[in-house]
Amino acid sequence: MERNPMRRQLAIMRQSLFDQGYLDEQFIQLEELQDDANPNFVEEVVTLYYRDSARIILNLEQALERKPFDFNKLDGLMHQFKGSSSSIGAKKVKAESTLFREYCKSGNAEGCTRAFQQLKREYDTLKRKLEAYFQLARQAGPAETACRRK
Amino acid sequence: MQIANSLSVLIQQQISSHELEHNTGSADSTYRSSCPKGKTNKMANRIMALIVDDNLLNQRIHSTLLNKHGIETEVMGNGKEAVDAHFSGKKFDLILMDRDMPVMNGIQATRKLREMGVRSIIVGVSSHSSEQVKEFMEAGLNDYQEKPLTLTKLTSILQRWNLSL
């Protein structure tokens, strides 16, 4: 069956996202909510995340252009961003958010700038990986279909 | 550790006061307690939940979580919308209240709802430190769960507050 190798590839890709620390248990919680009533739930939620978080990242970029930094505002924005990232299980992104907030609390402007750059790298990397994952998932199709066609 | 223990005590006190109210047959809980599980009175068994959260992602996730438990949901984006809805006569069995929201936050909204006499189960959902949770609990929450909510956390809430179908 053609789809089996794809589903195997999909499973390997999925596992590597966890093994390499990109995703945590919360992603599995989202997968458990996916069912016949919500067949594309995980992808929908992740899409919503990228839409919502893009807005926050833009706000952070604008806030980081104003000197001196308003650390309270930056921390507040990052709190929102971290919350959203936690909701999809974005483990590395969440860790970078935490680091950024620590720099905010200690008033370390250079630390904030560095942490933000690193956070954006992790954010973009995860986005690419998840896009590839969902694209493969769409190509692989639902697992049950292959069995029924026999 | 001390703060975590204080929080446990607060939650236990809330449970005890709810059980007392439940046993005296308060209007909000009577129809639930009188319908045993598995019976066909669907209207009486239907649980309505309100999700109060400004984050679209959490609105979606928490709605789906609750729907999976057979609970109908309504969503509002801030505390004021929740308060206004109750002023206009809406009632819910369960309210999931986020802490940080624009216009009116979860602490203010919870306090206001309790002042209005709302006796729904209000569960605070947030990602704050234990100190800040205490302030939230004292506003009138029945319970508190850290974000993100999971199926396990929600199940424990529903069982603790007798909201399972």
XYZ file of C-alpha atoms in Angstrom:
315
model
C 0.000 0.000 0.000
C 1.392 3.363 -1.024
C 0.255 5.176 2.060
C 2.013 2.947 4.543
C 5.527 4.244 3.856
C 4.149 7.781 4.134
C 2.466 7.063 7.451
C 5.699 5.494 8.686
C 7.599 8.588 7.585
C 5.000 10.729 9.318
C 5.386 8.768 12.548
C 9.169 9.130 12.403
C 8.871 12.854 11.756
C 6.453 13.216 14.646
C 8.670 11.270 17.031
C 11.720 13.335 16.141
C 9.848 16.530 17.037
C 9.484 15.152 20.548
C 12.939 13.561 20.760
C 14.647 16.774 19.688
C 12.696 18.764 22.250
C 10.613 20.878 19.882
C 7.314 19.605 21.267
C 6.114 18.430 24.653
C 3.185 16.554 26.190
C 0.732 19.387 25.477
C 0.925 18.600 21.737
C -0.249 15.071 22.554
C -3.181 16.584 24.481
C -4.187 18.392 21.289
C -3.874 15.167 19.281
C -6.196 13.463 21.763
C -8.839 16.105 21.082
C -8.749 15.351 17.360
C -11.577 13.066 16.298
C -14.268 12.676 13.624
C -15.994 15.824 14.888
C -12.702 17.763 14.720
C -10.598 15.906 12.120
C -8.077 18.718 11.589
C -8.062 20.063 15.105
C -4.301 20.009 15.675
C -3.479 21.780 12.434
C -6.242 24.329 13.040
C -4.945 25.104 16.504
C -1.349 25.381 15.308
C -2.470 27.705 12.496
C -4.321 29.801 15.042
C -1.182 29.880 17.173
C 0.997 31.177 14.362
C -1.557 33.821 13.472
C -1.953 34.961 17.075
C 1.714 34.833 17.971
C 2.787 36.717 14.823
C 0.860 39.672 16.177
C 2.610 39.442 19.559
C 6.027 39.117 17.928
C 5.349 42.257 15.922
C 4.400 44.094 19.113
C 7.575 42.844 20.776
C 9.702 43.995 17.854
C 8.142 47.440 18.024
C 8.612 47.611 21.790
C 12.273 46.578 21.410
C 12.851 49.492 19.056
C 11.958 52.001 21.753
C 14.811 52.969 24.030
C 15.040 52.692 26.941
C 13.165 49.385 27.103
C 9.877 49.294 28.926
C 10.622 46.008 30.685
C 7.146 45.724 32.178
C 5.546 45.999 28.775
C 8.030 43.552 27.252
C 7.417 41.091 30.077
C 3.669 41.431 29.674
C 3.857 40.728 25.950
C 6.133 37.760 26.487
C 3.785 36.401 29.149
C 1.039 36.274 26.510
C 3.387 34.738 23.955
C 4.604 32.110 26.392
C 1.038 31.216 27.295
C 0.100 30.616 23.673
C 3.294 28.666 23.012
C 2.592 26.443 26.030
C -0.882 25.731 24.696
C 0.483 23.993 21.615
C 3.394 22.316 23.388
C 6.111 24.443 21.764
C 8.789 23.371 24.245
C 11.898 25.178 22.979
C 9.975 28.352 22.184
C 8.519 28.282 25.694
C 12.016 27.900 27.194
C 13.298 30.913 25.242
C 10.278 32.914 26.404
C 11.125 32.098 30.014
C 14.719 33.247 29.489
C 13.546 36.495 27.922
C 11.272 37.162 30.894
C 14.151 36.573 33.299
C 16.179 39.208 31.466
C 13.187 41.571 31.652
C 12.884 41.061 35.395
C 16.565 41.835 35.885
C 16.432 44.821 33.509
C 19.051 43.327 31.208
C 18.490 45.027 27.824
C 21.269 43.192 26.000
C 20.052 39.874 27.367
C 16.540 40.638 26.166
C 17.736 41.477 22.675
C 19.811 38.295 22.433
C 17.070 36.127 23.880
C 14.526 37.560 21.472
C 16.722 36.768 18.454
C 17.167 33.197 19.666
C 13.447 32.914 20.350
C 12.610 34.001 16.807
C 15.011 31.397 15.421
C 13.360 28.625 17.446
C 9.909 29.933 16.530
C 10.711 29.928 12.790
C 12.352 26.502 12.966
C 9.311 24.972 14.658
C 7.006 26.631 12.154
C 8.925 25.101 9.229
C 8.957 21.678 10.846
C 5.241 21.749 11.651
C 4.360 22.956 8.159
C 6.314 20.027 6.705
C 4.647 17.665 9.174
C 1.102 18.745 8.332
C 1.840 18.719 4.611
C 3.006 15.105 4.880
C -0.014 14.278 7.054
C -2.346 15.604 4.343
C -0.557 13.550 1.685
C -0.540 10.445 3.837
C -4.299 10.740 4.410
C -6.299 9.261 7.291
C -4.927 5.939 8.545
C -8.281 4.058 8.476
C -8.970 4.686 4.743
C -6.175 2.381 3.574
C -7.570 -0.508 5.639
C -11.167 -0.006 4.503
C -10.208 -0.092 0.840
C -9.013 -3.674 1.227
C 5.600 24.733 49.714
C 3.755 26.817 52.343
C 1.895 28.686 49.607
C 0.940 25.396 47.885
C -0.408 24.126 51.227
C -2.371 27.358 51.766
C -3.835 26.964 48.300
C -4.894 23.391 49.055
C -6.577 24.607 52.236
C -8.393 27.343 50.302
C -9.642 24.830 47.720
C -10.753 22.421 50.458
C -12.718 25.225 52.116
C -14.391 26.024 48.796
C -15.286 22.360 48.318
C -16.770 22.163 51.826
C -18.900 25.282 51.357
C -20.119 24.031 47.981
C -21.030 20.631 49.424
C -23.032 22.365 52.136
C -24.875 24.457 49.538
C -25.385 21.398 47.383
C -26.950 19.445 50.227
C -29.349 22.250 51.105
C -30.591 22.135 47.483
C -29.567 25.522 46.123
C -31.417 26.504 42.973
C -28.400 26.296 40.708
C -27.483 22.713 41.562
C -30.830 21.064 42.382
C -31.707 19.932 38.840
C -28.299 18.323 38.419
C -28.359 16.404 41.650
C -31.889 15.133 41.071
C -31.070 13.554 37.688
C -29.121 10.344 38.070
C -26.568 9.515 35.409
C -27.863 7.564 32.441
C -31.440 8.879 32.674
C -33.015 10.428 29.604
C -33.913 13.915 30.794
C -31.475 15.556 28.423
C -32.423 19.142 29.194
C -31.798 18.677 32.896
C -28.546 16.800 32.285
C -27.121 19.361 29.878
C -24.225 21.224 31.404
C -23.486 24.718 30.174
C -20.040 26.161 30.519
C -18.757 29.663 29.945
C -15.169 30.196 28.849
C -13.875 33.646 29.681
C -10.514 34.200 27.993
C -9.100 36.823 25.633
C -6.797 34.333 23.929
C -8.365 32.775 20.800
C -6.187 29.699 21.070
C -7.318 28.949 24.612
C -10.925 29.633 23.675
C -10.679 26.982 20.951
C -8.789 24.424 23.006
C -10.908 24.765 26.134
C -14.165 24.676 24.137
C -13.117 21.478 22.441
C -12.008 19.978 25.747
C -15.386 20.692 27.305
C -17.345 19.604 24.222
C -15.510 16.276 24.381
C -17.083 15.820 27.814
C -20.506 16.517 26.335
C -20.589 20.019 27.804
C -21.995 22.901 25.779
C -19.893 26.015 25.729
C -20.120 29.716 25.210
C -17.081 31.940 24.866
C -16.444 35.523 25.977
C -13.333 37.602 25.537
C -13.155 39.483 28.820
C -14.601 39.714 32.308
C -17.013 42.540 31.490
C -18.718 40.510 28.780
C -19.187 37.703 31.297
C -20.630 40.058 33.915
C -22.952 41.724 31.377
C -24.179 38.327 30.206
C -25.127 37.424 33.770
C -26.850 40.795 34.219
C -28.989 39.961 31.206
C -30.014 36.699 32.827
C -27.624 34.098 31.436
C -26.694 31.209 33.710
C -23.938 28.662 33.535
C -23.053 25.566 35.528
C -19.343 26.085 35.063
C -17.234 29.149 34.322
C -13.611 28.828 33.257
C -12.148 32.212 34.119
C -8.823 33.396 32.781
C -6.967 35.814 35.028
C -5.407 38.369 32.668
C -7.856 39.974 30.297
C -8.406 43.508 28.979
C -11.327 45.727 30.096
C -12.063 43.600 33.190
C -9.710 40.875 34.420
C -10.639 37.541 35.969
C -10.214 38.676 39.567
C -12.524 41.675 39.117
C -15.059 39.628 37.151
C -15.133 36.827 39.716
C -15.624 39.292 42.549
C -18.413 41.034 40.650
C -20.191 37.776 39.783
C -20.154 36.682 43.424
C -21.475 40.097 44.506
C -24.318 39.568 42.024
C -25.113 36.279 43.727
C -23.831 34.010 40.961
C -23.242 30.573 42.447
C -21.867 28.783 39.415
C -18.675 26.813 39.807
C -15.958 29.262 38.824
C -12.592 27.742 38.017
C -9.682 30.104 37.587
C -7.341 29.180 34.766
C -4.014 30.928 34.584
C -0.268 30.608 34.595
C 0.665 32.786 37.524
C 2.679 32.269 40.683
C 1.109 30.801 43.814
C 0.939 34.241 45.484
C -1.133 35.640 42.657
C -3.321 32.540 42.666
C -4.232 33.230 46.302
C -5.591 36.662 45.350
C -7.586 35.055 42.547
C -8.990 32.356 44.850
C -10.024 34.948 47.420
C -12.015 36.810 44.759
C -14.448 33.883 44.905
C -13.143 30.986 42.850
C -14.210 27.451 43.674
C -11.095 25.983 42.133
C -7.985 26.811 40.162
C -6.048 25.038 37.452
C -2.802 25.962 35.789
C -2.795 26.545 32.067
C -2.798 24.804 29.731
C -5.831 22.744 30.635
C -5.640 19.076 29.780
C -8.219 16.307 29.597
C -6.970 14.988 32.939
C -7.213 18.362 34.694
C -10.683 18.961 33.305
C -11.869 15.496 34.333
C -10.680 16.115 37.881
C -12.544 19.460 37.963
C -15.761 17.886 36.685
C -15.561 15.021 39.172
C -14.651 17.252 42.096
C -17.610 19.557 41.434
C -20.025 16.843 40.415
C -20.393 18.163 36.880
C -19.990 14.867 35.008
C -22.924 13.604 32.976
